[in-house]
Amino acid sequence: MRLSEYFLPVLRENPSEAQIASHRLMLRAGMIRQSSAGIYSWLRLGLRVLKKVEAIVREEQNRAGAQEILMPTIQPAELWRESGRYDDYGKEMLRIRDRHDREMLYGPTNEEQVTEIARAFVKSYRDLHKLLFHIQWKFRDEVRPRFGVMRGREFLMKDAYSLDIDAAGAKHAYNKMFVAYLRTFARLGLKAIPMRADTGPIGGDLSHEFIILADTGESAVFCDRRWLETDILAGEIDYAGDLEPFYKRWTALYAATDEQHDPASCPIPASDLVSARGIEVGHIFYFGDKYSRPMGAVVAGPDGEPVPIEMGSYGIGVSRLVGALIEANHDAAGIIWPESVAPFRVGLINLRATDPRSRQAADEIYGKLSAAGVEVLYDDRDESPGAKFATMDLIGLPEQVVVGPRGLAAGTVEMKNRRTGQRQDMSIESAFDRLVTCSPSPHPAAGKKRAKSAQP
Ligand code: 5CA
């Protein structure tokens, strides 16, 4: 993509309304535009990242055996009256009336909607187990929307719902999502730590929040330092097998949010304890028959007896993750995207757009990289080198290739790694080789055979 044609409305000044790095950088890098409090348009660069995050979330849901559907954003109030949550949910729920004066609402979550689908179609224990998910916009009229997409009113969530005949089946489903979440966040380059949590308006008695560590996170968290050394992706996962040992292993390591942590009763010595800041990016719940019983989602059990479906729900804040990724990956100059979600892998800078030789060389590199399937954003604009460097650093593409008359005279271009800051002059061929042959390897999990080492 040529920057001269691309819609990238970067801001030179720091927007005054942004209090945290991710909000400031998303506005400055032209990723989002506020529409009203907590509601945003996603511009080109922001949407590219959002879609990449969404794709990784989807792949890991599929891998765990979850099946994608798409439920509406607007739901009938009636369903929420059946579960008893219509009044409980309070002012966070946006209530709407249609032209026939029917009460509707913009879904803050979808337990009721999925329970309605289950009761319509799932009639026998033989139809279970099922794990359904969708990736859909939610609306919560938060009292204090803030920090950009991190606490929005309209936000994109992946929410999955499990349907099982008994508690053992439901726990297996819970474990599947537990594992899938650890894998999802690890693939995004984030260290996510599951912590026991309150169930709030969703309900139930088993729940974990997944919290990623970031210096600017909203809440204080504490964890065993061994968490920092874990490699979730090293092990093979058989989702059909017994996942309880995996669950036990990852819940045995101490981790607690500020509210739950009590230094006096902490089970590990202070020398093993890491104190950090965290952002909640996922939350999973097991709530049994909380919705199925009042809503009549009942199946025939093995002896024909009626059994309410055992359920759980599993959320990931997809749009929040874009902000969280920036909180965990930035410096004074801007964003530093992990390879897995970078909007483009390479930023190609032509330092002298008016110099025919530079232009020809940069055009050629751009053409070859694009043809080789490398995602390149090519700064072909007639701007000062300083402005081009600043824009590239701000938008945080992992690799930069700088083409200019001086280097070309010596037969070289400059490669810069955005994260390490390391620069290296190299021939065009070597740069090309490095970018094409060292393209991010297909994720280890994409292969069929994986090492067993990290299995408990
Ligand atoms: N029904 C359950 C699970 S599907 C549920 O709604 N859980 S939740 O309330 O914890 O939300 C799931 C995830 O959505 C959270 O972990 C968080 O990452 C994200 N999220 C929640 N509220 C917001 C918000 N206001 N802005 C951005 N993301 C949010």
Short mmCIF file of C-alpha atoms and ligand atoms in Angstrom, two decimals:
data_model
loop_
_atom_site.label_atom_id
_atom_site.label_comp_id
_atom_site.label_asym_id
_atom_site.label_seq_id
_atom_site.Cartn_x
_atom_site.Cartn_y
_atom_site.Cartn_z
CA MET A 1 0.00 0.00 0.00
CA ARG A 2 1.33 3.41 -0.98
CA LEU A 3 1.13 5.95 1.81
CA SER A 4 0.43 8.69 -0.75
CA GLU A 5 -2.90 6.95 -1.39
CA TYR A 6 -3.60 5.42 2.01
CA PHE A 7 -6.05 6.93 4.46
CA LEU A 8 -3.79 7.51 7.43
CA PRO A 9 -4.81 10.70 9.25
CA VAL A 10 -1.93 10.97 11.75
CA LEU A 11 -2.02 13.76 14.30
CA ARG A 12 1.10 15.75 15.12
CA GLU A 13 -0.12 16.94 18.49
CA ASN A 14 -1.00 14.85 21.47
CA PRO A 15 -4.78 14.86 21.82
CA SER A 16 -5.62 16.43 25.17
CA GLU A 17 -8.47 14.04 25.97
CA ALA A 18 -6.22 10.97 25.99
CA GLN A 19 -4.90 10.00 29.42
CA ILE A 20 -3.13 6.77 28.60
CA ALA A 21 -0.61 5.75 25.97
CA SER A 22 -2.83 3.45 23.92
CA HIS A 23 -5.63 6.00 23.59
CA ARG A 24 -3.18 8.75 22.69
CA LEU A 25 -1.31 6.57 20.19
CA MET A 26 -4.45 5.17 18.56
CA LEU A 27 -5.68 8.72 17.93
CA ARG A 28 -2.29 9.98 16.82
CA ALA A 29 -1.70 7.03 14.50
CA GLY A 30 -5.05 7.58 12.80
CA MET A 31 -6.46 4.26 13.98
CA ILE A 32 -9.74 5.50 15.44
CA ARG A 33 -11.97 8.53 15.55
CA GLN A 34 -14.34 9.21 18.42
CA SER A 35 -17.98 9.51 17.43
CA SER A 36 -19.39 10.12 20.91
CA ALA A 37 -18.23 9.14 24.39
CA GLY A 38 -16.93 5.56 24.26
CA ILE A 39 -18.01 5.05 20.64
CA TYR A 40 -15.47 5.01 17.83
CA SER A 41 -15.08 4.67 14.13
CA TRP A 42 -12.25 2.33 13.20
CA LEU A 43 -10.11 3.87 10.48
CA ARG A 44 -7.87 1.94 8.08
CA LEU A 45 -4.93 1.16 10.33
CA GLY A 46 -7.06 0.44 13.37
CA LEU A 47 -9.37 -1.85 11.44
CA ARG A 48 -6.44 -3.84 10.05
CA VAL A 49 -5.20 -4.55 13.56
CA LEU A 50 -8.69 -5.27 14.86
CA LYS A 51 -9.20 -7.82 12.07
CA LYS A 52 -5.88 -9.50 12.82
CA VAL A 53 -6.70 -9.80 16.50
CA GLU A 54 -10.13 -11.12 15.59
CA ALA A 55 -8.59 -13.70 13.23
CA ILE A 56 -6.29 -15.10 15.93
CA VAL A 57 -9.16 -15.23 18.43
CA ARG A 58 -11.30 -17.04 15.84
CA GLU A 59 -8.56 -19.55 14.93
CA GLU A 60 -8.07 -20.54 18.54
CA GLN A 61 -11.82 -20.84 19.11
CA ASN A 62 -12.07 -23.11 16.07
CA ARG A 63 -9.11 -25.14 17.26
CA ALA A 64 -10.85 -25.72 20.59
CA GLY A 65 -13.91 -26.97 18.74
CA ALA A 66 -16.10 -23.90 19.18
CA GLN A 67 -18.47 -23.26 16.28
CA GLU A 68 -19.08 -19.76 14.97
CA ILE A 69 -22.55 -18.29 14.63
CA LEU A 70 -23.71 -14.66 14.56
CA MET A 71 -26.40 -13.40 16.88
CA PRO A 72 -27.99 -9.96 16.56
CA THR A 73 -26.93 -6.81 18.38
CA ILE A 74 -30.57 -5.87 19.05
CA GLN A 75 -32.47 -8.28 21.29
CA PRO A 76 -36.08 -8.41 22.52
CA ALA A 77 -36.52 -7.30 26.15
CA GLU A 78 -38.84 -10.25 26.65
CA LEU A 79 -35.95 -12.73 26.69
CA TRP A 80 -34.25 -10.78 29.44
CA ARG A 81 -37.46 -10.72 31.44
CA GLU A 82 -37.52 -14.50 31.26
CA SER A 83 -34.05 -14.78 32.80
CA GLY A 84 -34.82 -12.05 35.32
CA ARG A 85 -31.94 -9.87 34.18
CA TYR A 86 -33.95 -7.14 32.47
CA ASP A 87 -34.24 -5.11 35.63
CA ASP A 88 -31.01 -6.32 37.25
CA TYR A 89 -28.86 -5.00 34.47
CA GLY A 90 -29.73 -1.40 35.30
CA LYS A 91 -28.64 1.65 33.40
CA GLU A 92 -25.74 -0.06 31.63
CA MET A 93 -28.28 -1.54 29.26
CA LEU A 94 -29.37 0.59 26.34
CA ARG A 95 -33.12 0.15 26.05
CA ILE A 96 -34.89 0.88 22.79
CA ARG A 97 -38.48 0.84 21.52
CA ASP A 98 -39.28 -0.08 17.95
CA ARG A 99 -42.05 1.50 15.85
CA HIS A 100 -44.59 -0.94 17.28
CA ASP A 101 -43.59 0.15 20.75
CA ARG A 102 -41.96 -3.20 21.43
CA GLU A 103 -39.21 -3.10 23.99
CA MET A 104 -35.82 -4.00 22.60
CA LEU A 105 -32.26 -3.57 23.82
CA TYR A 106 -28.76 -3.36 22.42
CA GLY A 107 -27.12 -6.52 23.74
CA PRO A 108 -24.48 -6.07 26.44
CA THR A 109 -23.93 -9.87 26.27
CA ASN A 110 -25.82 -12.84 24.81
CA GLU A 111 -26.61 -15.51 27.43
CA GLU A 112 -30.37 -15.11 26.95
CA GLN A 113 -30.17 -15.08 23.16
CA VAL A 114 -28.10 -18.26 23.01
CA THR A 115 -30.29 -19.98 25.60
CA GLU A 116 -33.29 -19.24 23.39
CA ILE A 117 -31.50 -20.86 20.44
CA ALA A 118 -30.60 -23.86 22.59
CA ARG A 119 -34.14 -24.40 23.81
CA ALA A 120 -35.45 -24.24 20.24
CA PHE A 121 -33.07 -26.80 18.79
CA VAL A 122 -31.39 -28.89 21.46
CA LYS A 123 -33.85 -31.50 22.61
CA SER A 124 -31.84 -34.50 23.74
CA TYR A 125 -28.65 -35.18 25.68
CA ARG A 126 -27.42 -36.70 22.39
CA ASP A 127 -27.31 -33.19 20.88
CA LEU A 128 -24.76 -32.13 23.52
CA HIS A 129 -21.93 -31.10 23.99
CA LYS A 130 -21.97 -27.87 21.94
CA LEU A 131 -19.75 -24.84 22.10
CA LEU A 132 -20.98 -21.84 20.10
CA PHE A 133 -19.33 -18.46 19.69
CA HIS A 134 -19.75 -15.21 17.88
CA ILE A 135 -17.74 -12.05 17.45
CA GLN A 136 -20.17 -9.18 17.68
CA TRP A 137 -20.48 -5.59 18.84
CA LYS A 138 -21.85 -5.02 22.32
CA PHE A 139 -23.18 -1.92 23.99
CA ARG A 140 -22.82 -1.10 27.67
CA ASP A 141 -23.71 2.37 28.78
CA GLU A 142 -20.70 2.56 31.10
CA VAL A 143 -20.87 5.30 33.74
CA ARG A 144 -17.39 6.41 32.84
CA PRO A 145 -16.25 5.37 29.38
CA ARG A 146 -12.55 6.14 29.23
CA PHE A 147 -9.15 5.22 27.91
CA GLY A 148 -10.39 5.00 24.32
CA VAL A 149 -11.30 1.49 23.22
CA MET A 150 -10.19 0.03 26.55
CA ARG A 151 -13.40 0.99 28.28
CA GLY A 152 -15.79 1.86 25.51
CA ARG A 153 -19.56 1.85 25.38
CA GLU A 154 -19.69 0.11 22.02
CA PHE A 155 -17.05 -2.60 21.83
CA LEU A 156 -16.28 -5.81 19.97
CA MET A 157 -16.42 -9.00 21.99
CA LYS A 158 -15.87 -12.64 21.23
CA ASP A 159 -18.36 -14.46 23.37
CA ALA A 160 -18.70 -18.21 23.48
CA TYR A 161 -21.36 -20.28 25.19
CA SER A 162 -21.12 -23.93 26.19
CA LEU A 163 -24.05 -26.34 26.38
CA ASP A 164 -23.63 -29.63 28.24
CA ILE A 165 -25.72 -32.33 29.83
CA ASP A 166 -23.92 -32.36 33.16
CA ALA A 167 -21.43 -30.54 35.36
CA ALA A 168 -18.51 -32.73 34.24
CA GLY A 169 -19.20 -31.84 30.60
CA ALA A 170 -19.50 -28.17 31.49
CA LYS A 171 -16.18 -28.23 33.36
CA HIS A 172 -14.50 -29.79 30.33
CA ALA A 173 -15.93 -26.97 28.20
CA TYR A 174 -14.64 -24.46 30.76
CA ASN A 175 -11.21 -26.06 30.58
CA LYS A 176 -11.25 -25.92 26.77
CA MET A 177 -11.83 -22.19 26.86
CA PHE A 178 -9.29 -21.79 29.65
CA VAL A 179 -6.63 -23.39 27.45
CA ALA A 180 -7.78 -21.61 24.30
CA TYR A 181 -7.54 -18.26 26.10
CA LEU A 182 -4.00 -18.87 27.28
CA ARG A 183 -3.05 -19.83 23.73
CA THR A 184 -4.87 -16.89 22.14
CA PHE A 185 -3.17 -14.28 24.29
CA ALA A 186 0.22 -15.96 23.91
CA ARG A 187 -0.13 -15.83 20.14
CA LEU A 188 -0.85 -12.13 20.42
CA GLY A 189 2.48 -11.81 22.20
CA LEU A 190 0.80 -11.14 25.54
CA LYS A 191 1.34 -12.78 28.87
CA ALA A 192 -2.16 -13.39 30.19
CA ILE A 193 -2.63 -14.66 33.70
CA PRO A 194 -5.88 -16.30 34.82
CA MET A 195 -7.10 -15.06 38.18
CA ARG A 196 -10.13 -16.21 40.17
CA ALA A 197 -12.81 -13.58 39.86
CA ASP A 198 -16.22 -12.37 40.95
CA THR A 199 -19.01 -13.34 38.60
CA GLY A 200 -20.94 -10.03 38.75
CA PRO A 201 -24.05 -9.71 36.58
CA ILE A 202 -23.25 -12.88 34.57
CA GLY A 203 -23.54 -15.10 37.66
CA GLY A 204 -22.32 -18.56 38.59
CA ASP A 205 -19.70 -19.76 41.01
CA LEU A 206 -16.60 -20.48 38.93
CA SER A 207 -14.93 -17.70 37.04
CA HIS A 208 -11.51 -16.54 35.90
CA GLU A 209 -10.40 -13.20 34.60
CA PHE A 210 -7.49 -13.21 32.16
CA ILE A 211 -5.24 -10.32 32.95
CA ILE A 212 -2.32 -9.21 30.87
CA LEU A 213 0.62 -7.46 32.41
CA ALA A 214 1.24 -3.93 31.22
CA ASP A 215 2.89 -1.11 33.13
CA THR A 216 -0.02 1.21 32.48
CA GLY A 217 -2.74 -1.34 33.32
CA GLU A 218 -5.78 -0.23 35.31
CA SER A 219 -5.38 -2.59 38.24
CA ALA A 220 -2.58 -3.78 40.48
CA VAL A 221 -1.91 -7.53 40.32
CA PHE A 222 0.43 -9.98 42.00
CA CYS A 223 1.78 -13.24 40.65
CA ASP A 224 4.35 -15.94 41.07
CA ARG A 225 7.47 -14.99 39.11
CA ARG A 226 7.33 -18.36 37.36
CA TRP A 227 4.42 -16.93 35.39
CA LEU A 228 6.89 -14.73 33.55
CA GLU A 229 8.90 -17.72 32.37
CA THR A 230 6.06 -19.85 31.10
CA ASP A 231 5.74 -20.81 27.45
CA ILE A 232 2.13 -21.67 26.91
CA LEU A 233 2.57 -22.45 23.22
CA ALA A 234 5.30 -25.05 23.67
CA GLY A 235 2.93 -27.88 24.43
CA GLU A 236 0.57 -29.94 22.37
CA ILE A 237 -3.07 -29.68 23.30
CA ASP A 238 -5.59 -32.39 22.72
CA TYR A 239 -8.90 -30.70 23.29
CA ALA A 240 -10.70 -34.01 23.34
CA GLY A 241 -8.41 -35.35 26.06
CA ASP A 242 -8.35 -34.62 29.78
CA LEU A 243 -7.60 -30.92 30.20
CA GLU A 244 -7.90 -30.92 33.98
CA PRO A 245 -4.13 -31.43 34.55
CA PHE A 246 -3.44 -28.40 32.35
CA TYR A 247 -6.05 -26.37 34.22
CA LYS A 248 -4.64 -27.46 37.57
CA ARG A 249 -1.11 -26.64 36.54
CA TRP A 250 -1.94 -23.10 35.46
CA THR A 251 -4.16 -22.37 38.41
CA ALA A 252 -1.61 -23.72 40.90
CA LEU A 253 0.77 -20.83 40.28
CA TYR A 254 -0.19 -17.96 42.55
CA ALA A 255 -1.88 -14.97 40.91
CA ALA A 256 -4.27 -12.46 42.44
CA THR A 257 -5.76 -9.07 41.78
CA ASP A 258 -5.27 -6.27 44.25
CA GLU A 259 -8.63 -6.88 45.95
CA GLN A 260 -7.87 -10.54 46.56
CA HIS A 261 -4.20 -10.26 47.46
CA ASP A 262 -3.39 -10.20 51.14
CA PRO A 263 0.35 -10.04 51.86
CA ALA A 264 -0.25 -11.66 55.27
CA SER A 265 -1.78 -14.81 53.81
CA CYS A 266 0.08 -14.95 50.49
CA PRO A 267 1.17 -18.59 49.95
CA ILE A 268 4.49 -17.78 48.30
CA PRO A 269 7.51 -15.90 49.69
CA ALA A 270 7.92 -12.23 48.79
CA SER A 271 11.06 -13.09 46.82
CA ASP A 272 8.95 -15.15 44.37
CA LEU A 273 6.22 -12.54 44.08
CA VAL A 274 5.98 -10.12 41.18
CA SER A 275 3.92 -7.01 41.65
CA ALA A 276 2.66 -5.60 38.36
CA ARG A 277 -0.18 -3.76 36.64
CA GLY A 278 -2.80 -5.55 34.62
CA ILE A 279 -5.62 -5.23 32.08
CA GLU A 280 -8.55 -7.65 31.94
CA VAL A 281 -8.78 -8.97 28.39
CA GLY A 282 -10.93 -12.03 28.96
CA HIS A 283 -13.37 -13.45 31.45
CA ILE A 284 -14.86 -16.95 31.64
CA PHE A 285 -17.84 -18.15 33.65
CA TYR A 286 -19.48 -21.41 34.62
CA PHE A 287 -23.04 -20.81 35.76
CA GLY A 288 -24.77 -24.17 35.40
CA ASP A 289 -28.53 -23.79 34.91
CA LYS A 290 -28.83 -20.11 35.83
CA TYR A 291 -30.35 -19.29 32.41
CA SER A 292 -31.50 -22.69 31.14
CA ARG A 293 -33.77 -23.39 34.11
CA PRO A 294 -35.85 -20.17 34.13
CA MET A 295 -35.88 -20.05 30.32
CA GLY A 296 -36.86 -23.68 29.90
CA ALA A 297 -33.81 -24.86 27.97
CA VAL A 298 -34.33 -28.43 29.03
CA VAL A 299 -33.31 -31.62 27.23
CA ALA A 300 -34.28 -35.25 27.61
CA GLY A 301 -31.60 -37.07 29.60
CA PRO A 302 -30.51 -40.70 28.98
CA ASP A 303 -33.57 -42.03 30.85
CA GLY A 304 -35.91 -39.54 29.25
CA GLU A 305 -35.96 -37.31 32.33
CA PRO A 306 -35.91 -33.52 31.75
CA VAL A 307 -32.49 -31.95 32.42
CA PRO A 308 -31.75 -28.20 32.26
CA ILE A 309 -28.70 -27.57 30.09
CA GLU A 310 -25.47 -26.86 31.96
CA MET A 311 -23.95 -23.68 30.60
CA GLY A 312 -20.94 -21.40 30.71
CA SER A 313 -19.95 -18.22 28.89
CA TYR A 314 -16.55 -17.04 27.78
CA GLY A 315 -15.69 -13.50 26.71
CA ILE A 316 -12.70 -11.83 25.10
CA GLY A 317 -12.56 -8.08 24.63
CA VAL A 318 -11.42 -8.01 21.01
CA SER A 319 -11.44 -4.22 20.61
CA ARG A 320 -10.02 -3.75 24.11
CA LEU A 321 -7.15 -6.02 23.09
CA VAL A 322 -6.04 -3.51 20.46
CA GLY A 323 -5.56 -0.93 23.22
CA ALA A 324 -4.06 -3.49 25.59
CA LEU A 325 -1.55 -4.57 22.95
CA ILE A 326 -0.38 -0.97 22.63
CA GLU A 327 -0.16 -0.55 26.40
CA ALA A 328 2.15 -3.56 26.44
CA ASN A 329 4.10 -2.55 23.33
CA HIS A 330 5.11 1.08 22.91
CA ASP A 331 7.90 3.56 23.58
CA ALA A 332 8.29 7.33 23.51
CA ALA A 333 8.22 7.36 19.69
CA GLY A 334 5.06 5.32 19.26
CA ILE A 335 3.59 1.86 18.90
CA ILE A 336 5.69 -1.31 18.53
CA TRP A 337 3.42 -3.96 17.02
CA PRO A 338 4.09 -7.62 17.69
CA GLU A 339 4.48 -9.40 14.34
CA SER A 340 1.29 -11.37 14.80
CA VAL A 341 -0.99 -8.33 14.69
CA ALA A 342 1.07 -5.66 12.91
CA PRO A 343 -1.10 -3.82 10.37
CA PHE A 344 1.78 -4.21 7.89
CA ARG A 345 4.96 -6.11 8.52
CA VAL A 346 7.27 -3.70 6.69
CA GLY A 347 7.42 0.07 6.42
CA LEU A 348 9.34 1.06 3.31
CA ILE A 349 10.61 4.63 3.30
CA ASN A 350 11.83 6.41 0.24
CA LEU A 351 13.86 9.27 1.71
CA ARG A 352 13.91 11.32 -1.48
CA ALA A 353 10.68 10.99 -3.39
CA THR A 354 11.85 13.49 -6.01
CA ASP A 355 15.03 11.59 -6.86
CA PRO A 356 14.33 9.30 -9.84
CA ARG A 357 16.92 6.73 -8.82
CA SER A 358 15.59 6.45 -5.27
CA ARG A 359 12.07 6.25 -6.54
CA GLN A 360 12.88 3.55 -9.02
CA ALA A 361 14.72 1.48 -6.40
CA ALA A 362 11.99 1.90 -3.78
CA ASP A 363 9.23 1.13 -6.30
CA GLU A 364 11.07 -2.01 -7.27
CA ILE A 365 11.52 -3.18 -3.67
CA TYR A 366 7.86 -2.42 -3.00
CA GLY A 367 6.76 -4.40 -6.04
CA LYS A 368 8.94 -7.39 -5.21
CA LEU A 369 7.99 -7.54 -1.54
CA SER A 370 4.31 -7.22 -2.37
CA ALA A 371 4.58 -9.94 -5.00
CA ALA A 372 6.25 -12.17 -2.39
CA GLY A 373 3.24 -11.69 -0.13
CA VAL A 374 4.92 -9.38 2.39
CA GLU A 375 2.57 -6.69 3.69
CA VAL A 376 4.28 -3.37 3.01
CA LEU A 377 3.29 0.19 3.70
CA TYR A 378 5.38 2.27 1.33
CA ASP A 379 6.03 5.90 2.23
CA ASP A 380 6.37 7.34 -1.25
CA ARG A 381 5.29 10.84 -0.23
CA ASP A 382 7.29 13.99 -0.85
CA GLU A 383 7.90 14.77 2.82
CA SER A 384 10.97 15.45 4.91
CA PRO A 385 12.97 12.40 6.09
CA GLY A 386 12.29 13.47 9.70
CA ALA A 387 8.53 13.44 9.17
CA LYS A 388 8.72 10.04 7.49
CA PHE A 389 10.80 8.49 10.27
CA ALA A 390 8.47 9.92 12.89
CA THR A 391 5.37 8.55 11.15
CA MET A 392 6.92 5.11 10.73
CA ASP A 393 8.00 4.96 14.37
CA LEU A 394 4.57 6.20 15.46
CA ILE A 395 2.64 3.51 13.57
CA GLY A 396 5.05 0.86 14.80
CA LEU A 397 5.53 -1.56 11.89
CA PRO A 398 8.04 -4.25 12.96
CA GLU A 399 10.59 -3.72 10.16
CA GLN A 400 11.60 -0.55 8.37
CA VAL A 401 13.50 -0.40 5.09
CA VAL A 402 14.99 2.97 4.26
CA VAL A 403 15.97 3.77 0.69
CA GLY A 404 17.96 6.91 -0.09
CA PRO A 405 20.45 8.29 -2.62
CA ARG A 406 23.48 7.90 -0.36
CA GLY A 407 22.85 4.24 0.41
CA LEU A 408 21.99 3.45 -3.17
CA ALA A 409 25.31 4.93 -4.33
CA ALA A 410 26.96 2.32 -2.10
CA GLY A 411 24.48 -0.33 -3.20
CA THR A 412 22.69 -0.55 0.14
CA VAL A 413 19.45 0.18 1.98
CA GLU A 414 19.04 0.54 5.72
CA MET A 415 16.99 -1.95 7.70
CA LYS A 416 15.72 -0.95 11.10
CA ASN A 417 13.98 -3.16 13.60
CA ARG A 418 11.34 -1.07 15.35
CA ARG A 419 11.51 -3.00 18.62
CA THR A 420 15.27 -3.25 19.12
CA GLY A 421 16.10 -0.05 17.25
CA GLN A 422 18.92 -1.97 15.59
CA ARG A 423 19.94 -0.58 12.20
CA GLN A 424 21.93 -2.30 9.53
CA ASP A 425 23.00 -1.32 6.05
CA MET A 426 22.67 -4.19 3.60
CA SER A 427 22.37 -4.86 -0.07
CA ILE A 428 18.89 -4.80 -1.55
CA GLU A 429 19.13 -8.54 -2.14
CA SER A 430 20.03 -9.27 1.48
CA ALA A 431 17.23 -7.03 2.75
CA PHE A 432 14.84 -8.77 0.42
CA ASP A 433 16.07 -12.18 1.51
CA ARG A 434 15.68 -11.30 5.14
CA LEU A 435 12.16 -10.00 4.75
CA VAL A 436 10.94 -12.77 2.50
CA THR A 437 12.71 -15.79 3.90
CA CYS A 438 12.51 -14.65 7.51
CA SER A 439 8.84 -13.85 7.24
CA PRO A 440 7.14 -14.75 10.49
CA SER A 441 7.08 -18.51 10.53
CA PRO A 442 3.67 -20.06 10.40
CA HIS A 443 2.58 -20.39 13.97
CA PRO A 444 3.87 -23.62 15.59
CA ALA A 445 0.33 -24.53 16.45
CA ALA A 446 -0.53 -24.52 12.75
CA GLY A 447 1.55 -27.67 12.30
CA LYS A 448 0.15 -31.03 13.18
CA LYS A 449 3.03 -32.32 15.29
CA ARG A 450 4.11 -30.38 18.31
CA ALA A 451 6.40 -31.10 21.21
CA LYS A 452 4.80 -32.57 24.27
CA SER A 453 7.15 -30.83 26.69
CA ALA A 454 4.79 -28.27 28.23
CA GLN A 455 2.04 -30.73 28.96
CA PRO A 456 1.71 -31.26 32.67
N1 5CA B 1 -21.05 -12.87 28.99
C1 5CA B 1 -19.75 -12.80 29.60
C2 5CA B 1 -18.77 -13.67 28.91
S1 5CA B 1 -19.13 -13.88 27.24
C3 5CA B 1 -19.29 -11.37 29.65
O1 5CA B 1 -19.95 -10.50 29.16
N2 5CA B 1 -18.15 -11.16 30.28
S2 5CA B 1 -17.50 -9.74 30.58
O2 5CA B 1 -18.46 -8.81 31.03
O3 5CA B 1 -16.39 -9.96 31.46
O4 5CA B 1 -16.93 -9.19 29.23
C4 5CA B 1 -15.99 -9.95 28.50
C5 5CA B 1 -14.80 -9.11 28.09
O5 5CA B 1 -15.23 -7.99 27.31
C6 5CA B 1 -14.03 -8.50 29.24
O6 5CA B 1 -13.09 -9.40 29.78
C7 5CA B 1 -13.36 -7.31 28.59
O7 5CA B 1 -12.15 -7.71 27.97
C8 5CA B 1 -14.35 -6.91 27.52
N3 5CA B 1 -15.11 -5.72 27.94
C9 5CA B 1 -16.06 -5.65 28.89
N4 5CA B 1 -16.53 -4.40 29.01
C10 5CA B 1 -15.85 -3.65 28.11
C11 5CA B 1 -15.88 -2.27 27.74
N5 5CA B 1 -16.71 -1.41 28.32
N6 5CA B 1 -15.05 -1.86 26.76
C12 5CA B 1 -14.21 -2.72 26.15
N7 5CA B 1 -14.15 -4.03 26.45
C13 5CA B 1 -14.95 -4.49 27.42
#
